[in-house]
Coordinates of N, CA, C and O in Angstrom, one line a residue:
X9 N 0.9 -1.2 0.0 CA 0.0 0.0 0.0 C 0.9 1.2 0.0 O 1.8 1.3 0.8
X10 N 0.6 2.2 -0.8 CA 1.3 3.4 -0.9 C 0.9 3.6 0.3 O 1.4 3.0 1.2
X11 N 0.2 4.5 0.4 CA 0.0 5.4 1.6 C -1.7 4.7 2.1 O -2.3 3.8 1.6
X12 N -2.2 5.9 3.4 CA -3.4 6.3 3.3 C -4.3 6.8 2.2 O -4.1 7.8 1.6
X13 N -5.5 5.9 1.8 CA -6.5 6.4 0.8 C -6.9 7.3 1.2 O -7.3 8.0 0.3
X14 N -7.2 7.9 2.6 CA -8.2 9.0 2.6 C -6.6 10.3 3.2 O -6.7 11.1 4.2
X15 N -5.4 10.1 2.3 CA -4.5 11.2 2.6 C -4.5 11.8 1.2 O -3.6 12.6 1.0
X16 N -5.4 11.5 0.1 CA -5.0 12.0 -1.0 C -6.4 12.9 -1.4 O -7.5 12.3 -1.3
X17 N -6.5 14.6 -1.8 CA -7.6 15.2 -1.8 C -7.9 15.4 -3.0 O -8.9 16.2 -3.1
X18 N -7.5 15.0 -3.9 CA -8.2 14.9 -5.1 C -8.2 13.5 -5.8 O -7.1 12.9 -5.5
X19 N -8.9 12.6 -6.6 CA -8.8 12.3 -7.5 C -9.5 12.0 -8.6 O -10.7 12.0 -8.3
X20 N -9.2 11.7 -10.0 CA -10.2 11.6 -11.2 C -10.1 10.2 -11.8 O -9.3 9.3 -11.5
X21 N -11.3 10.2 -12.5 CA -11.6 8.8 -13.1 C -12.2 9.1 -14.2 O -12.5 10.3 -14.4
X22 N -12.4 8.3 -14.8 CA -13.5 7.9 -16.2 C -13.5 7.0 -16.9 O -12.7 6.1 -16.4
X23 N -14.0 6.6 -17.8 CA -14.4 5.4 -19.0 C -13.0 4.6 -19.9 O -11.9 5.1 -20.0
X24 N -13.3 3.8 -20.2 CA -12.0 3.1 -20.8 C -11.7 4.3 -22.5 O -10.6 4.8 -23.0
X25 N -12.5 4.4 -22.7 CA -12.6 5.3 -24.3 C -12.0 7.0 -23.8 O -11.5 7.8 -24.5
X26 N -12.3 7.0 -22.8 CA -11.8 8.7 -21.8 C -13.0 9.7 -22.7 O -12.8 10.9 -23.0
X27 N -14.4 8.8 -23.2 CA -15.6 10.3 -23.1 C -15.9 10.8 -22.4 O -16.1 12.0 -22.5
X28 N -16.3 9.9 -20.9 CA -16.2 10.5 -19.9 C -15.4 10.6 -18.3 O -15.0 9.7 -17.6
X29 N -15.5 11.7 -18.2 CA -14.3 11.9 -16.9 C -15.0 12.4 -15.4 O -16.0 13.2 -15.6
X30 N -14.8 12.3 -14.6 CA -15.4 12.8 -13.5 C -14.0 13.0 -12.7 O -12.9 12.7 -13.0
X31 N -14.6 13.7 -11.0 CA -13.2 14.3 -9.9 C -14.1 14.1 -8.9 O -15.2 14.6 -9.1
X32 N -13.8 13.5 -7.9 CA -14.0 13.6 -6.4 C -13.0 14.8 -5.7 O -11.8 14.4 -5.7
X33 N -13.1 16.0 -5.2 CA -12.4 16.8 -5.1 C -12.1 16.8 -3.2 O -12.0 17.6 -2.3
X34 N -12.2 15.5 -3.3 CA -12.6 15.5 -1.6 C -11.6 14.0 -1.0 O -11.3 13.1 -1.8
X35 N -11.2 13.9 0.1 CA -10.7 12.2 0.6 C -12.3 11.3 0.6 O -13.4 11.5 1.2
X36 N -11.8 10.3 -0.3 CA -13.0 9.6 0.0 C -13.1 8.7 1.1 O -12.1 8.3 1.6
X37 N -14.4 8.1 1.8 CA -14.9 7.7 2.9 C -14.6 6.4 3.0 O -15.0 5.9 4.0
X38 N -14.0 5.7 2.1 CA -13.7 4.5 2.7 C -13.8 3.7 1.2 O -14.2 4.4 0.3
X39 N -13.6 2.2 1.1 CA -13.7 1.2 0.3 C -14.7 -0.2 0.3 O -14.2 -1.2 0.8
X40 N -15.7 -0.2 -0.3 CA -16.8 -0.9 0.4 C -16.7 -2.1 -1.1 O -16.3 -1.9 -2.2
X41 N -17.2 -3.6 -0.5 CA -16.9 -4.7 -1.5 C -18.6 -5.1 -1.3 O -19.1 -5.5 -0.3
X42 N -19.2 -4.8 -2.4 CA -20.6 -5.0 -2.1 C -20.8 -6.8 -3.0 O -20.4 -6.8 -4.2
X43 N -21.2 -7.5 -2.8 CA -21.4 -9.2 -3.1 C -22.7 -9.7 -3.3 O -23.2 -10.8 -3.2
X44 N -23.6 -8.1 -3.7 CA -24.8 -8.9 -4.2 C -25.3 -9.3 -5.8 O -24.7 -8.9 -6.7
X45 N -26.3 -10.0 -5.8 CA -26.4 -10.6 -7.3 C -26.1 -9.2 -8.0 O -25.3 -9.1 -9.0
X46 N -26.8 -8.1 -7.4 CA -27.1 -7.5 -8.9 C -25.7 -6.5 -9.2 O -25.8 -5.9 -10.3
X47 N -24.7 -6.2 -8.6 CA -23.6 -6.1 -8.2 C -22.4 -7.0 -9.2 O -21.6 -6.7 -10.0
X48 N -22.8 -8.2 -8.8 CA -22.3 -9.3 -9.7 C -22.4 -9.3 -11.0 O -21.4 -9.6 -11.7
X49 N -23.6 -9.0 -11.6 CA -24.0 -8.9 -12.6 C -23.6 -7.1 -13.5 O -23.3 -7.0 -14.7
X50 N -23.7 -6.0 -12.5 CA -23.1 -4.9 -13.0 C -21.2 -5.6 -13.3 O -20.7 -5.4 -14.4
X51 N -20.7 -6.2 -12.4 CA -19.2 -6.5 -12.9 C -18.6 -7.6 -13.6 O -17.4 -7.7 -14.0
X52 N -19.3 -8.1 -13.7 CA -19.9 -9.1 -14.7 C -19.0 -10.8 -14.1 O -18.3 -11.6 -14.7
X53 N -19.4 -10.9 -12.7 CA -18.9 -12.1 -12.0 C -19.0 -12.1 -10.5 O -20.0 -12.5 -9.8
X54 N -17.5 -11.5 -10.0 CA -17.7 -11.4 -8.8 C -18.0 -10.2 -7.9 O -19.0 -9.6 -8.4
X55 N -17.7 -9.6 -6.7 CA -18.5 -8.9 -5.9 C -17.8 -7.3 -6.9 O -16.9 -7.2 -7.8
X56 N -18.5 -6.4 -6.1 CA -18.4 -4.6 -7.1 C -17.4 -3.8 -6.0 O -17.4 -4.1 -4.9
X57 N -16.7 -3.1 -6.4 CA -15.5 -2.7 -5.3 C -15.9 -1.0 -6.0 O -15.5 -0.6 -7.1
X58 N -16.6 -0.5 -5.2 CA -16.6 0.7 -4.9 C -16.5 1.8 -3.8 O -17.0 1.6 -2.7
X59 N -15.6 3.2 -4.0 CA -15.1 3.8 -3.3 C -16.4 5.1 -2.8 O -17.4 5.6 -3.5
X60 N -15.9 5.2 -1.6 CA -17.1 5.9 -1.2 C -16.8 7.6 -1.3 O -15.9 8.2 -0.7
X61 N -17.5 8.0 -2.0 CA -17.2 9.3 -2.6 C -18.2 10.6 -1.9 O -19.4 10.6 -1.9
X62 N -17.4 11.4 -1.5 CA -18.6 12.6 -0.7 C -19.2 13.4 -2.1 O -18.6 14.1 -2.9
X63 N -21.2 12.8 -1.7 CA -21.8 13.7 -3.0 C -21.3 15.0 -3.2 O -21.2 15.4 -4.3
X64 N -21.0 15.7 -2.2 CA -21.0 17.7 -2.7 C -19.4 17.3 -3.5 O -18.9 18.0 -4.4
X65 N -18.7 16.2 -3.0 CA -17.4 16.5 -3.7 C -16.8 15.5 -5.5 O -15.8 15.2 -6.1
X66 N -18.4 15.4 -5.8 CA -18.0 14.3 -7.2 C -18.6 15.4 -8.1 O -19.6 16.1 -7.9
X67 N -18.1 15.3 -9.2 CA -18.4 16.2 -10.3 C -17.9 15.5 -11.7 O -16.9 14.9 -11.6
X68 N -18.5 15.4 -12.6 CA -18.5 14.8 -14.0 C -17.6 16.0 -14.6 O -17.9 17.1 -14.4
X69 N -16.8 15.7 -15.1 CA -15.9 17.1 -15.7 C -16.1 17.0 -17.5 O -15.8 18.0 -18.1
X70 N -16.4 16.1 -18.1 CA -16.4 16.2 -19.3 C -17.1 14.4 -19.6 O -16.8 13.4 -19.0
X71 N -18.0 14.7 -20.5 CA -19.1 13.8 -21.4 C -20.0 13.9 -20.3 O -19.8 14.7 -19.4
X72 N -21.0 12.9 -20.3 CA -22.1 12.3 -20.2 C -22.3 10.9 -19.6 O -22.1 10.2 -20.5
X73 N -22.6 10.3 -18.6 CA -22.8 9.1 -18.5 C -24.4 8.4 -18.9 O -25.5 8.9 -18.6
X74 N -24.1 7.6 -19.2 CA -25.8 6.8 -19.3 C -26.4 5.6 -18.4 O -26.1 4.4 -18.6
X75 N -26.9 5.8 -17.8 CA -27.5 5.5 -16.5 C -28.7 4.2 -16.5 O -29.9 4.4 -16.9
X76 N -28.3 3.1 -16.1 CA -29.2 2.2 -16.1 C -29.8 1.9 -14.8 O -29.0 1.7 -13.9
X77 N -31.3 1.9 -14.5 CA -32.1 2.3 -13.4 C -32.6 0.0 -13.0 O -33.3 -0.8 -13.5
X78 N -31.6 0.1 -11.9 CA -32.4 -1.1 -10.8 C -32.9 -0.8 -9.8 O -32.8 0.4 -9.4
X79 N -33.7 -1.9 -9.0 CA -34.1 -1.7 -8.0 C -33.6 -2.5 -6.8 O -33.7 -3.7 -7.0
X80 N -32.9 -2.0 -5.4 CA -31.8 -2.6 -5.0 C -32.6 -3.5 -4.0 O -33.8 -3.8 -4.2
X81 N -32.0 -3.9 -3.1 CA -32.2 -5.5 -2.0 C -32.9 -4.4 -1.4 O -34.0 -5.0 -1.1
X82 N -33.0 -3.5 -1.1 CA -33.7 -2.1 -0.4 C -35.1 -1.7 -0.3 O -35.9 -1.2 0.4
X83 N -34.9 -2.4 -1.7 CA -36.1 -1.2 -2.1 C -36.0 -0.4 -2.8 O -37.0 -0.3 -3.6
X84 N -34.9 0.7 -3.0 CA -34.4 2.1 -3.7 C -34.2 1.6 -4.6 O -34.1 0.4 -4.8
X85 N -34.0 2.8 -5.6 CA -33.6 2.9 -7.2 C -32.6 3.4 -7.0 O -32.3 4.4 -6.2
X86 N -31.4 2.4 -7.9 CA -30.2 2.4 -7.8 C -30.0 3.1 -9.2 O -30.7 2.5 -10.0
X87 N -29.3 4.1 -9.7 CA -28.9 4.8 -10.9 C -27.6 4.1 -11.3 O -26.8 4.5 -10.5
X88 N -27.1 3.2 -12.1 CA -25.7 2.7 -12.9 C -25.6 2.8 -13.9 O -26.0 2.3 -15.0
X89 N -24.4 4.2 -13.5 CA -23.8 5.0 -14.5 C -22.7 4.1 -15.2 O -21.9 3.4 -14.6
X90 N -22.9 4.3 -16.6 CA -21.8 4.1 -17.3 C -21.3 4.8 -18.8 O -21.9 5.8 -19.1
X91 N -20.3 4.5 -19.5 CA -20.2 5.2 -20.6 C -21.1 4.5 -22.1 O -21.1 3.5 -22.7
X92 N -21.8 5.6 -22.2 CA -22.4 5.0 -23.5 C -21.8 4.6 -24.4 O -22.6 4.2 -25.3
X93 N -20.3 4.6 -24.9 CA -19.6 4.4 -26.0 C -18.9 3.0 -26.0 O -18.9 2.1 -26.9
X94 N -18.3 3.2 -24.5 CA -17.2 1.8 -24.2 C -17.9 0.9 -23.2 O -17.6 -0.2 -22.9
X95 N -19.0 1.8 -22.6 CA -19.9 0.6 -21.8 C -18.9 0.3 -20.1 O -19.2 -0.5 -19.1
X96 N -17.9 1.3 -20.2 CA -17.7 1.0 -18.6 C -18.0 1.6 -17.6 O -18.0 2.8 -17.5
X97 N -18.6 0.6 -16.4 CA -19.0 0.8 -15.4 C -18.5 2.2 -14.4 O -17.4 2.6 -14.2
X98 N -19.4 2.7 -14.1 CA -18.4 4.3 -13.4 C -18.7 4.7 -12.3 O -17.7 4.7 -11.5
X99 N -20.0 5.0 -11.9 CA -20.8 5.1 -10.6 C -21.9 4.5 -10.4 O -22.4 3.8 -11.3
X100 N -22.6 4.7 -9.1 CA -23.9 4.1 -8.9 C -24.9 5.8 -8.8 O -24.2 6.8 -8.7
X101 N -25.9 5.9 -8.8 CA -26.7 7.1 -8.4 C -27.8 6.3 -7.6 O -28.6 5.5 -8.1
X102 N -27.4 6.8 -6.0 CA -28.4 6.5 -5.2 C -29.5 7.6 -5.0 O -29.5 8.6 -5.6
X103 N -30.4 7.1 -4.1 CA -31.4 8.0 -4.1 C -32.3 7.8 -2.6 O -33.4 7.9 -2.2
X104 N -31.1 7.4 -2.0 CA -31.4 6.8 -0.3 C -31.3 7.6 0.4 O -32.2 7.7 1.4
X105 N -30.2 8.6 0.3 CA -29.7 10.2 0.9 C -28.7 9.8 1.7 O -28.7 10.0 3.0
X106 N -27.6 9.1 1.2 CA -26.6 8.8 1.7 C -26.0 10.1 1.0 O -26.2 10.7 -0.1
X107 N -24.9 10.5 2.1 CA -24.1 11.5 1.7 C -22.9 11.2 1.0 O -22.1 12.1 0.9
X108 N -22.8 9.7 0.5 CA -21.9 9.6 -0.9 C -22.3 8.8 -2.1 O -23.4 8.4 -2.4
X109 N -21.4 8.6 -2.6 CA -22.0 8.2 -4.3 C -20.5 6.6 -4.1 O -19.3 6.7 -3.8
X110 N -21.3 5.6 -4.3 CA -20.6 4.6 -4.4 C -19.7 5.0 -6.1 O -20.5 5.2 -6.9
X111 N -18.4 5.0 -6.5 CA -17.8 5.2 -7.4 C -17.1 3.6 -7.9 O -17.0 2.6 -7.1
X112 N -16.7 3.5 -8.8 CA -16.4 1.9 -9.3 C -14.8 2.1 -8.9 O -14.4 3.2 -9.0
X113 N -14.2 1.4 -8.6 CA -12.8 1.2 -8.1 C -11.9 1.8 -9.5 O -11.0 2.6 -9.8
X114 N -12.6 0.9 -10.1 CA -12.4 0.1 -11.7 C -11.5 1.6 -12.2 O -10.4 1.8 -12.7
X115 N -12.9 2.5 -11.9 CA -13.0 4.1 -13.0 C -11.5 4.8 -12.3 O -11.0 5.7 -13.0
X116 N -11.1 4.6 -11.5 CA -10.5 5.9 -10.9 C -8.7 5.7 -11.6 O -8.0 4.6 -11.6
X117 N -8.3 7.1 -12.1 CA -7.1 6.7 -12.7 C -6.0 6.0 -12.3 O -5.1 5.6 -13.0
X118 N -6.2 5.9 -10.3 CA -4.7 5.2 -9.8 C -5.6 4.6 -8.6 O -5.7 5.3 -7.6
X119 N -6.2 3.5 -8.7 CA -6.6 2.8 -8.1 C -5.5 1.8 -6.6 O -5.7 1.1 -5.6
X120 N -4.7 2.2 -6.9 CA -3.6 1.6 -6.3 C -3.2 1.3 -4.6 O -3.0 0.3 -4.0
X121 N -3.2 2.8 -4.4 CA -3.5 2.6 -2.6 C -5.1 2.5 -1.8 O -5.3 2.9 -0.6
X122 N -6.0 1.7 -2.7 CA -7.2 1.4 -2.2 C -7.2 0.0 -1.1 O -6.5 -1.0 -1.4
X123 N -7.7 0.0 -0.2 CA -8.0 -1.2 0.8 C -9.2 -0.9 1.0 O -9.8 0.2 1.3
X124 N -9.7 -2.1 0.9 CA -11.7 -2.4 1.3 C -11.4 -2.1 2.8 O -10.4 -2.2 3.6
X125 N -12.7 -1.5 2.8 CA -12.7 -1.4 4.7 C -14.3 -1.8 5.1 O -14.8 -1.9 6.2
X126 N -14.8 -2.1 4.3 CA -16.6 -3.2 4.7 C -16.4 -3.7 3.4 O -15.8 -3.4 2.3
X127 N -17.3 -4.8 4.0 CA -17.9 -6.1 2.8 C -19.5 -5.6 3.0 O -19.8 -5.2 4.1
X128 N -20.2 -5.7 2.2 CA -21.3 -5.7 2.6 C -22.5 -6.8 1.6 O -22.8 -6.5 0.5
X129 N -22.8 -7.9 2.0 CA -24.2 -8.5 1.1 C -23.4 -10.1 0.8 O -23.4 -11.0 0.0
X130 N -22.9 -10.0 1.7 CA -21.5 -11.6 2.0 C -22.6 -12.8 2.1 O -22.4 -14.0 1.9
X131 N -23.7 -12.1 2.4 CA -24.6 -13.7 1.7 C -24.7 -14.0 0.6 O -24.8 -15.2 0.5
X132 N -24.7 -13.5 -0.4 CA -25.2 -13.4 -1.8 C -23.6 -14.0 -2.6 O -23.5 -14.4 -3.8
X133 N -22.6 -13.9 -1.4 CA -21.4 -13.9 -2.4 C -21.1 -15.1 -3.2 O -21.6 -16.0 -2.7
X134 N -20.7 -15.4 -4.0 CA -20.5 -16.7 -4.7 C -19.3 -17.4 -3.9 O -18.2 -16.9 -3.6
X135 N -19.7 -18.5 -3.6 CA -18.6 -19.7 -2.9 C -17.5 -19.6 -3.8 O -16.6 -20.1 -3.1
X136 N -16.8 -19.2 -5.0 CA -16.0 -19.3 -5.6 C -15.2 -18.2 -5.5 O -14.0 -18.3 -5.7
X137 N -16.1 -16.8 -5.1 CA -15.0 -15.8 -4.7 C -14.9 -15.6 -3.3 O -15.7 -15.7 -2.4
X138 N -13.1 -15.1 -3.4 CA -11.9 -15.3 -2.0 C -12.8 -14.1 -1.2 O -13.7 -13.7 -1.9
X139 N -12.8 -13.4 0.1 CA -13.7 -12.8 1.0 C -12.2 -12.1 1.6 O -11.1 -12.6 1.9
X140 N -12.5 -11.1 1.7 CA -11.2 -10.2 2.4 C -11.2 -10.3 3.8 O -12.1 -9.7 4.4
X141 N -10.0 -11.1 4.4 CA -10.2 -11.3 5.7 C -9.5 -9.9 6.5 O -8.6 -9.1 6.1
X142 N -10.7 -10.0 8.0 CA -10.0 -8.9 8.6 C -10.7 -7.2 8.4 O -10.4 -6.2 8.9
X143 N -11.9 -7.5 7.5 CA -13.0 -6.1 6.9 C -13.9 -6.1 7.5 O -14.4 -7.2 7.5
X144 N -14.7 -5.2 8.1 CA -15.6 -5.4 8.6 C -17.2 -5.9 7.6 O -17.7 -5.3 6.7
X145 N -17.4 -7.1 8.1 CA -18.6 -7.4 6.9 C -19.8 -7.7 7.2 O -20.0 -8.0 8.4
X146 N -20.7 -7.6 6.5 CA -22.0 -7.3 7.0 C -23.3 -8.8 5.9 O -22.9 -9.2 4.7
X147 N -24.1 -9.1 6.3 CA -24.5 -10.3 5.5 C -25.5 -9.6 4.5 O -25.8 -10.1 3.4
X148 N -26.2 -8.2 5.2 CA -26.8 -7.6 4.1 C -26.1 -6.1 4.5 O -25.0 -5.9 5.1
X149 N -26.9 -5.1 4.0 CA -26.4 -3.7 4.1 C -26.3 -3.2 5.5 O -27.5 -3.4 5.9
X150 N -25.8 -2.7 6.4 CA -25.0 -2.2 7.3 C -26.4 -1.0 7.7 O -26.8 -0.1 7.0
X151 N -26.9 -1.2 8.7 CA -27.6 0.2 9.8 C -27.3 1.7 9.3 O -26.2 2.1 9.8
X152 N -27.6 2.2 8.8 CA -26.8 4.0 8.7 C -27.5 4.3 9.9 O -28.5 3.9 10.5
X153 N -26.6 5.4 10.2 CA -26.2 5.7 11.8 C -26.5 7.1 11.9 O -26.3 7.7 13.0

């Protein structure tokens, strides 16, 4: 691990094609490994590794994403953003009033000093994928507090 993930106050991401770009202008909140089906199915296998991003601090800086609407283990309408050109996965758009935006690991240009710090939906996970020992994990979604 380079450093601390929440020591770095900016960083950007976008699509494999680079139409679209977005910036978290903020330390994000942590690294969350979500293991439910439909999760599986946005990454097309095993669990979704997204970084928890403060909404007032994520901004799309250039293109458009196109936004495919599920409905989560919740209840809520989950927004999954992606690029309409190259089809990569980018963010989620919740609509729960969580004060961040789950962001895809995948998207961000230096993915590198990330460590998951929750698992969340570890029922759902497939017997075939490895489980990060030592994270705090949860069997469905975690109490907000």
């Amino acid at each position: 691990m380079k450093g601390d993930m929440k020591d770095v106050q900016v960083r950007e991401g976008g699509c494999a094609c680079g139409e679209v770009r977005f910036r978290i202008g903020a330390p994000i909140l942590g690294m969350a490994v979500c293991y439910c089906r439909e999760c599986q199915r946005a990454s097309g296998g095993g669990p979704n590794y997204v970084v928890l991003a403060p909404r007032e601090a994520f901004a799309v800086i250039k293109g458009e994403a196109r936004v495919h609407h599920v409905t989560a283990a919740s209840g809520n309408d989950i927004g999954r953003a992606f690029c309409g050109t190259c089809g990569s996965p980018l963010w989620s758009a919740t609509t729960d009033g969580t004060p961040f935006l789950p962001v895809k690991a995948g998207a961000l240009d230096d993915p590198s000093d990330l460590v998951p710090t929750s698992a969340v939906f570890t029922c759902e996970a497939q017997p075939w994928h490895l489980q990060h020992a030592g994270v705090r994990s949860f069997e469905k979604m975690p109490p907000r507090r």
